[in-house]
Amino acid sequence: MEKIVTVVFDTEEEAFKGGEALRDLHWNGDITVYSAGIIEKDANGQISLKKEADEGPINTALGMLVGAMIGVLAGPAAVASGAAVAGSAAAASAATGGLALGSLTGGTLGMIGDLYKSGVDLDILDEFSAALEPGKFALIASVEEYWTAPTDVKMKAAGGQVFRQSRIDVVDDMFVRDMEAFDRDLAQLNEELKQAHEENKAAIKKSIDDVKARMKAANEKVDKRLHELSDDFKERTDKLDAQIHKAADDAKEKIEKRKAEIKADYEERSAKLKKAGEIAKDALT
């Protein structure tokens, strides 16, 4: 099961030690690390990215999750200034998207949206941010783990305090529900149009056009989500294939099982999105 693991350390040396331990767990096949980064909260409360803890670029689709988490922790002022995370292309991109909302808090809202789309419950940030006091460091990682003991033991040995949360999928279901609601509204309006007096038809037609426009916009988001999901799936399976290539024989079976589960999850989520797209296509043609 994929989880967001955050580990708070008192010193930079401990945080780097924790990052190395996480990498060892990955290559031993105990867990799969999809994306990770080490951050610092300085004496003034400013958040900055110290180092990537894995071997992948922080500005990949998976790295966006870490960038968004850091951006929300940095607060609206840092996000609005574009300085949420020094050196993080992901955070800069997320901040830019958030600022399109046109307010000081827009960047933060944009990053919260990124976390929501990534399946992160914001409750994890409350507990984690309280532990991340000024002067401390943290390791943030998106990992696949079946049991918590390997990570907990290694992080405790490195001097870390561990927080974790399972990632949840709510956005794909939301797309389907929204599209079904548009479809119902459209059917009802078309029925009203058939029975309406001539003087009311123009208003009903305008309502139909409005629903279709919203439906079209939603369908464009569905298409984008499908592409994101495909890219995300490829990144994850590439990580797993690299693990399988290097893993000892006794670890390969566990990693193959993870890969099969991820494929099944991808196919289920893709089917939901395609269903939403089909509803839109039928209604708009």
mmCIF file of C-alpha atoms in Angstrom, residues 5 7 17-34 53 139 141 143-145 147-158 162 164 240 243 246-248 251 254-255 258:
data_model
loop_
_atom_site.group_PDB
_atom_site.id
_atom_site.type_symbol
_atom_site.label_atom_id
_atom_site.label_comp_id
_atom_site.label_asym_id
_atom_site.label_seq_id
_atom_site.Cartn_x
_atom_site.Cartn_y
_atom_site.Cartn_z
ATOM 1 C CA VAL A 5 6.001 8.868 5.183
ATOM 2 C CA VAL A 7 10.248 11.679 9.394
ATOM 3 C CA LYS A 17 21.398 9.184 7.559
ATOM 4 C CA GLY A 18 17.645 8.561 7.375
ATOM 5 C CA GLY A 19 17.697 9.217 3.626
ATOM 6 C CA GLU A 20 20.480 6.687 3.149
ATOM 7 C CA ALA A 21 18.574 4.134 5.243
ATOM 8 C CA LEU A 22 15.468 4.715 3.120
ATOM 9 C CA ARG A 23 17.501 4.126 -0.048
ATOM 10 C CA ASP A 24 18.894 0.887 1.407
ATOM 11 C CA LEU A 25 15.385 -0.332 2.214
ATOM 12 C CA HIS A 26 14.393 0.446 -1.375
ATOM 13 C CA TRP A 27 17.225 -1.473 -3.008
ATOM 14 C CA ASN A 28 16.803 -4.370 -0.575
ATOM 15 C CA GLY A 29 13.195 -4.628 -1.753
ATOM 16 C CA ASP A 30 11.685 -4.024 1.711
ATOM 17 C CA ILE A 31 9.848 -0.942 0.413
ATOM 18 C CA THR A 32 9.599 0.990 -2.852
ATOM 19 C CA VAL A 33 10.500 4.680 -2.725
ATOM 20 C CA TYR A 34 8.744 6.622 -5.488
ATOM 21 C CA ALA A 53 16.666 11.525 -0.950
ATOM 22 C CA LEU A 139 12.478 13.473 5.226
ATOM 23 C CA ALA A 141 8.722 10.318 0.957
ATOM 24 C CA VAL A 143 6.636 4.888 -0.537
ATOM 25 C CA GLU A 144 5.051 1.494 -1.072
ATOM 26 C CA GLU A 145 5.171 -0.672 2.054
ATOM 27 C CA TRP A 147 4.447 -3.511 6.867
ATOM 28 C CA THR A 148 5.806 -0.599 8.850
ATOM 29 C CA ALA A 149 8.525 -2.313 10.893
ATOM 30 C CA PRO A 150 11.451 -2.015 8.404
ATOM 31 C CA THR A 151 10.963 1.739 7.976
ATOM 32 C CA ASP A 152 10.211 2.392 11.646
ATOM 33 C CA VAL A 153 13.273 0.510 12.884
ATOM 34 C CA LYS A 154 15.654 2.219 10.447
ATOM 35 C CA MET A 155 14.252 5.713 11.015
ATOM 36 C CA LYS A 156 14.293 5.336 14.799
ATOM 37 C CA ALA A 157 17.908 4.168 14.628
ATOM 38 C CA ALA A 158 18.706 7.321 12.654
ATOM 39 C CA VAL A 162 7.910 8.872 11.947
ATOM 40 C CA ARG A 164 2.619 8.171 7.898
ATOM 41 C CA LEU A 240 9.767 -1.176 -9.679
ATOM 42 C CA GLN A 243 14.258 -2.631 -8.186
ATOM 43 C CA LYS A 246 18.843 -5.252 -8.732
ATOM 44 C CA ALA A 247 16.955 -7.171 -6.042
ATOM 45 C CA ALA A 248 17.951 -10.518 -4.618
ATOM 46 C CA ALA A 251 12.857 -9.898 -2.734
ATOM 47 C CA LYS A 254 7.450 -9.116 -3.277
ATOM 48 C CA ILE A 255 8.257 -6.396 -5.801
ATOM 49 C CA ARG A 258 3.568 -4.655 -5.827
#
